[in-house]
Tab-separated table of C-alpha atoms in Angstrom:
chain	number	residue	atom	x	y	z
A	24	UNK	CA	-4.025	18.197	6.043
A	25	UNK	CA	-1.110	19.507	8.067
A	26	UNK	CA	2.147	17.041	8.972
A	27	UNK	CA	4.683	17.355	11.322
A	28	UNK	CA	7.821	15.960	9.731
A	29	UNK	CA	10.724	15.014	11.985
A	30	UNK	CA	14.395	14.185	10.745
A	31	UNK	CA	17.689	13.886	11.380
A	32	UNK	CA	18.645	15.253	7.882
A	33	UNK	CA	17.540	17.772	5.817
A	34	UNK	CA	16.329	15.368	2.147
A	35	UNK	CA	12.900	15.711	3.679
A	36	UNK	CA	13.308	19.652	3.665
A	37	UNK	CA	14.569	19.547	0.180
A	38	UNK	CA	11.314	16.985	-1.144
A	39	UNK	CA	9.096	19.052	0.372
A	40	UNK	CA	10.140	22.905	0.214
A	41	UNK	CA	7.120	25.268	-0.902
A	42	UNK	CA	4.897	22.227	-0.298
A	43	UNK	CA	1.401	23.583	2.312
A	44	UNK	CA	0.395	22.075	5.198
A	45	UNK	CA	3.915	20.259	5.902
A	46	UNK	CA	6.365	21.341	8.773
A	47	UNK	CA	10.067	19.618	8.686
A	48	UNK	CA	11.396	19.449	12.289
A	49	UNK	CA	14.828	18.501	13.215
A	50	UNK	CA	13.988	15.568	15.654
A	51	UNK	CA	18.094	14.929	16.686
A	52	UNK	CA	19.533	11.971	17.332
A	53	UNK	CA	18.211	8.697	19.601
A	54	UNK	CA	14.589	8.220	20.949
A	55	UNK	CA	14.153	10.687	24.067
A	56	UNK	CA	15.319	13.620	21.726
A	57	UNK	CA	13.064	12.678	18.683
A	58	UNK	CA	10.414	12.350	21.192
A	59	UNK	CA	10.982	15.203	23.163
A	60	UNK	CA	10.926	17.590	19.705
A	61	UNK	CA	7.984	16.289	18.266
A	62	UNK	CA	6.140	16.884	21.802
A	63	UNK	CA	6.921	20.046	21.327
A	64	UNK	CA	6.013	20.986	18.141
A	65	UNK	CA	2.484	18.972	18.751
A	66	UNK	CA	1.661	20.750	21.907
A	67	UNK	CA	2.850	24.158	20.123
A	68	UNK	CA	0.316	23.592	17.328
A	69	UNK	CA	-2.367	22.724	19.521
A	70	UNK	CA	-2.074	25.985	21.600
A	71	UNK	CA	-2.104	27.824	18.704
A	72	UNK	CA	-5.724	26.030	17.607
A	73	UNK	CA	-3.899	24.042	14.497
A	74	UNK	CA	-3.085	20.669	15.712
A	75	UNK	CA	-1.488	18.280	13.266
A	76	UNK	CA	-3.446	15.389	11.761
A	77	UNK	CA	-0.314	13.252	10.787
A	78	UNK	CA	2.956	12.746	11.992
A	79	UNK	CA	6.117	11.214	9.470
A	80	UNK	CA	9.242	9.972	11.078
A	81	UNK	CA	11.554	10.209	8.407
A	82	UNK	CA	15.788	9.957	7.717
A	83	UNK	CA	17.973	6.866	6.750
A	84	UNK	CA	18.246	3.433	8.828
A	85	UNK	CA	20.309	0.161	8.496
A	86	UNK	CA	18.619	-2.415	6.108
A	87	UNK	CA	18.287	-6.325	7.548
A	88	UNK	CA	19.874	-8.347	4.459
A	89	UNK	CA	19.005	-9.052	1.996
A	90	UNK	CA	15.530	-8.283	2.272
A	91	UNK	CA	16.404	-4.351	2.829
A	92	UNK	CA	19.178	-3.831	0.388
A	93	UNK	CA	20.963	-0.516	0.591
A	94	UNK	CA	19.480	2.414	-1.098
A	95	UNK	CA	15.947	1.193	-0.835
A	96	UNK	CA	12.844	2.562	1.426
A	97	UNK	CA	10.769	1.050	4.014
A	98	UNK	CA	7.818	2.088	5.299
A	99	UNK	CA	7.060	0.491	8.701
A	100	UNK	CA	3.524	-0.992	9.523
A	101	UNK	CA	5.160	-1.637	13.219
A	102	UNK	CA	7.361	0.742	14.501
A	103	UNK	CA	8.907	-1.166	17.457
A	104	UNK	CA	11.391	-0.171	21.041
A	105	UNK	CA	13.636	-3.254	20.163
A	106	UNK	CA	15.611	-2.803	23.299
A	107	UNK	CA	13.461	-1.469	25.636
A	108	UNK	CA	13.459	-3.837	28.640
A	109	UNK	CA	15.812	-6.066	30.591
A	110	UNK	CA	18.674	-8.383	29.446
A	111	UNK	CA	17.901	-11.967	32.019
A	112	UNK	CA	19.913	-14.726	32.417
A	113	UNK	CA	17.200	-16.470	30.216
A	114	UNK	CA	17.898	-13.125	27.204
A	115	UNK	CA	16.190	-10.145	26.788
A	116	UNK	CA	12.702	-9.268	28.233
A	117	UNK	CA	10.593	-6.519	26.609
A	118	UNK	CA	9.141	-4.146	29.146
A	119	UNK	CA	5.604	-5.098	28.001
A	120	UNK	CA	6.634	-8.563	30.007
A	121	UNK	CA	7.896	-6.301	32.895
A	122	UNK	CA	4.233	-5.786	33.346
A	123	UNK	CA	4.199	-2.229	31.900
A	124	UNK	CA	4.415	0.236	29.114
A	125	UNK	CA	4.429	-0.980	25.224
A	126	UNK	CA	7.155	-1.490	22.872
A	127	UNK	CA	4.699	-1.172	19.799
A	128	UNK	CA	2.531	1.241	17.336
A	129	UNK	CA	1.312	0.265	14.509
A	130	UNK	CA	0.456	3.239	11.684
A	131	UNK	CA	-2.716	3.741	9.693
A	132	UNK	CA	-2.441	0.035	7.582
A	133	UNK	CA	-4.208	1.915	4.269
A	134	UNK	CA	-2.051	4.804	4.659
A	135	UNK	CA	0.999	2.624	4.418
A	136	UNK	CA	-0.560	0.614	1.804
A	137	UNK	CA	-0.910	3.484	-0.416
A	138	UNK	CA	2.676	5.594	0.940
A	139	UNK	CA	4.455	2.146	0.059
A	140	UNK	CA	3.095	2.224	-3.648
A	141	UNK	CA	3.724	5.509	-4.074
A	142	UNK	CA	7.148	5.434	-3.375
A	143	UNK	CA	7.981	2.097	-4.131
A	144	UNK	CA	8.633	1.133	-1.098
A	145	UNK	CA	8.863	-1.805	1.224
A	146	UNK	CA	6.383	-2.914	4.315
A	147	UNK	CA	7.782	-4.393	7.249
A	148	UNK	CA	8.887	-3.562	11.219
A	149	UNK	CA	11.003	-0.427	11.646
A	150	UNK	CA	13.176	-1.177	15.124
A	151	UNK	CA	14.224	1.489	17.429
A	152	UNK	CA	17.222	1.022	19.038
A	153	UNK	CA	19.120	3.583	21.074
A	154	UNK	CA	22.711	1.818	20.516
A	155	UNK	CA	23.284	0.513	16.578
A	156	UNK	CA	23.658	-2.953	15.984
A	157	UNK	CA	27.428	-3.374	15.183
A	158	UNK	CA	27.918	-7.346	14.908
A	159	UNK	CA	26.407	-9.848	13.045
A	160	UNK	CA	25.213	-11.805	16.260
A	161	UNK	CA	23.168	-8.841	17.304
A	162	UNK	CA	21.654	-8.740	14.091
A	163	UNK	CA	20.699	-12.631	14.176
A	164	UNK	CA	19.346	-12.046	17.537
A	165	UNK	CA	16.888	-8.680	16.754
A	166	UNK	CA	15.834	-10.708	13.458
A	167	UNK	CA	14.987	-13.882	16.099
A	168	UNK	CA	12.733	-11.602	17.872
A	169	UNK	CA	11.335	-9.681	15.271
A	170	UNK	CA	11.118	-11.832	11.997
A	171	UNK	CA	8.941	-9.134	10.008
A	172	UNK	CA	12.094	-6.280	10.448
A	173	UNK	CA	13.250	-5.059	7.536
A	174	UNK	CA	15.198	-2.022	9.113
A	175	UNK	CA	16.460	-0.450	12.469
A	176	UNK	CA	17.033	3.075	12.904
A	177	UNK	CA	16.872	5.456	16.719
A	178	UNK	CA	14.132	7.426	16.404
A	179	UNK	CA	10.546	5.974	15.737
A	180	UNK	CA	10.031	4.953	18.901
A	181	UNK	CA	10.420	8.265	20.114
A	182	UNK	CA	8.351	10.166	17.448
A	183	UNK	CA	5.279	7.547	17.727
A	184	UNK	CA	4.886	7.724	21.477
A	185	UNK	CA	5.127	11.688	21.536
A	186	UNK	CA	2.323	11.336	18.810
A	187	UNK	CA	0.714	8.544	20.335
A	188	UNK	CA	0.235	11.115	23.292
A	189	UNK	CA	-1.674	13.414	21.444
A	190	UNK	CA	-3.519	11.058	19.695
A	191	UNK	CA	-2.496	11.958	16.060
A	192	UNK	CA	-1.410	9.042	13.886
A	193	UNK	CA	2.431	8.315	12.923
A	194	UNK	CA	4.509	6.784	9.564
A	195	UNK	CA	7.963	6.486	9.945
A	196	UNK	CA	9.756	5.955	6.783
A	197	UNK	CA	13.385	4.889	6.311
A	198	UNK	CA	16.389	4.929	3.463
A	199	UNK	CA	18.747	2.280	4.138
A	200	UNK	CA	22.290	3.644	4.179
A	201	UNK	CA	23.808	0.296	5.133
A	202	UNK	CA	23.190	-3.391	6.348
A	203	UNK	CA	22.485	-3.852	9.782
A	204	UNK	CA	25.334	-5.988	11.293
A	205	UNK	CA	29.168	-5.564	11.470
A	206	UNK	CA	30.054	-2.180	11.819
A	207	UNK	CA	31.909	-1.354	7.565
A	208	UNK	CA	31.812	2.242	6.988
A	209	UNK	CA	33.168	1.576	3.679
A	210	UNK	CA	29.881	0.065	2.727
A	211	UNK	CA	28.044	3.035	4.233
A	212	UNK	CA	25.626	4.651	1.375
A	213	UNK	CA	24.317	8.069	2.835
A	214	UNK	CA	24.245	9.728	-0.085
A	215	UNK	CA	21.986	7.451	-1.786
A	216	UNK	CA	19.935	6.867	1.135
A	217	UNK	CA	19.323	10.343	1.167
A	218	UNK	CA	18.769	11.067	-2.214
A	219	UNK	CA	16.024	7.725	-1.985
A	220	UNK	CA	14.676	9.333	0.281
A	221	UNK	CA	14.024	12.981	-0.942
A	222	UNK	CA	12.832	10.635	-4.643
A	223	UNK	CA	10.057	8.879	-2.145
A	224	UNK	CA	9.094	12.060	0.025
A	225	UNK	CA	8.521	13.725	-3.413
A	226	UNK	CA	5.732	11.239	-4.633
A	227	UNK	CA	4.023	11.424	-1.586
A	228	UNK	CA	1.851	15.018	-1.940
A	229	UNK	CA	-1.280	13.698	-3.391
A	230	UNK	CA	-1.247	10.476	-0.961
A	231	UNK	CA	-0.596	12.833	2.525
A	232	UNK	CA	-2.984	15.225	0.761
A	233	UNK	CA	-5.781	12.969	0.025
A	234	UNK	CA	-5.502	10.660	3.153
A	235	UNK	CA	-8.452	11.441	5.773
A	236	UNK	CA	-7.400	9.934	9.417
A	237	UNK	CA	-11.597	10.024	10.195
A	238	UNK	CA	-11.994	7.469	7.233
A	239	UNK	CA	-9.933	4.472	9.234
């Protein structure tokens, strides 16, 4: 099968280099860029008559305590625009309530199933957010909303509605480099997160390989 990988950071690369059928793309940074790159290289690859039959947002993310701790991986059976609506005098209104648009996608559930176990990963809501969560009351107040999150991160969103578009299906897997809440860069763990991440990617061959999108 062929998978278009976007990241922000280049463990995916390493997990994956000399692997067939798997492109790494350098989504950037925040929703509309991730989204805009993956449209890109989806619409590329169905011009040239070799459309991709998976898409795999990947990079590191901030872990909701202490279910998430830092340094392990989540893959997300939701994948949700956390703050995509309007802030009311009543609190925040997701656009789907606006009467358009959706704030959801929800991945192949076998497919995370079986990426989960392979890695040794955790299940739960992956959040897209375009501005991090840097206090603890923002943190209470996304977990309010969204009891199932285990980790927020900016670029899911993005990479599942540009996929979502073409009608290919969409993981988006996450590290977790540090807690979501109070901004502590001492307690930051990229490294790890990264190297977590490269361990998981590199389990994953024979599940991507084996994994038919016809079969759901």
């Amino acid at each position: 099968m062929a998978t278009a990988v976007p990241v922000e950071r280049d463990a995916v690369a390493r997990a994956f280099h000399g692997g067939s059928g798997v492109d790494v793309i350098d989504a950037g940074v925040g929703p509309a860029l991730a989204a805009a790159s993956t449209a890109s290289a989806l619409t590329a690859a169905a011009l040239q008559g070799t459309p991709y039959d998976l898409v795999v947002s990947a990079g590191i993310g901030g872990g909701f305590q202490p279910e998430a701790p830092v340094g392990s991986l989540v893959v997300a059976d939701e994948i949700v625009a956390a703050d995509l609506g309007a802030e009311t005098p009543d609190g925040f209104v997701p656009v789907t309530e606006l009467g358009f648009g959706t704030v959801r996608h929800r991945p192949p559930g076998e497919l995370v199933r079986r990426v989960a176990e392979a890695a040794g990963a955790l299940t739960g809501a992956v959040l897209t957010v375009s501005t991090v969560t840097g206090t603890a009351a923002r943190a209470t107040a996304l977990r309010e909303r969204h009891p199932t999150a285990l980790a927020e991160a900016m670029e899911g969103f993005g990479v599942a509605e540009a996929a979502g578009a073409h009608g290919v299906p969409v993981l988006e897997i996450r590290a977790v480099s540090n807690p979501v809440g109070p901004r502590d860069r001492a307690a930051w763990r990229i490294g790890d997160a990264l190297a977590a991440l490269t361990e998981g990617f590199g389990k994953l061959g024979p599940v991507l390989e084996s994994w038919n999108r016809h079969d759901q």
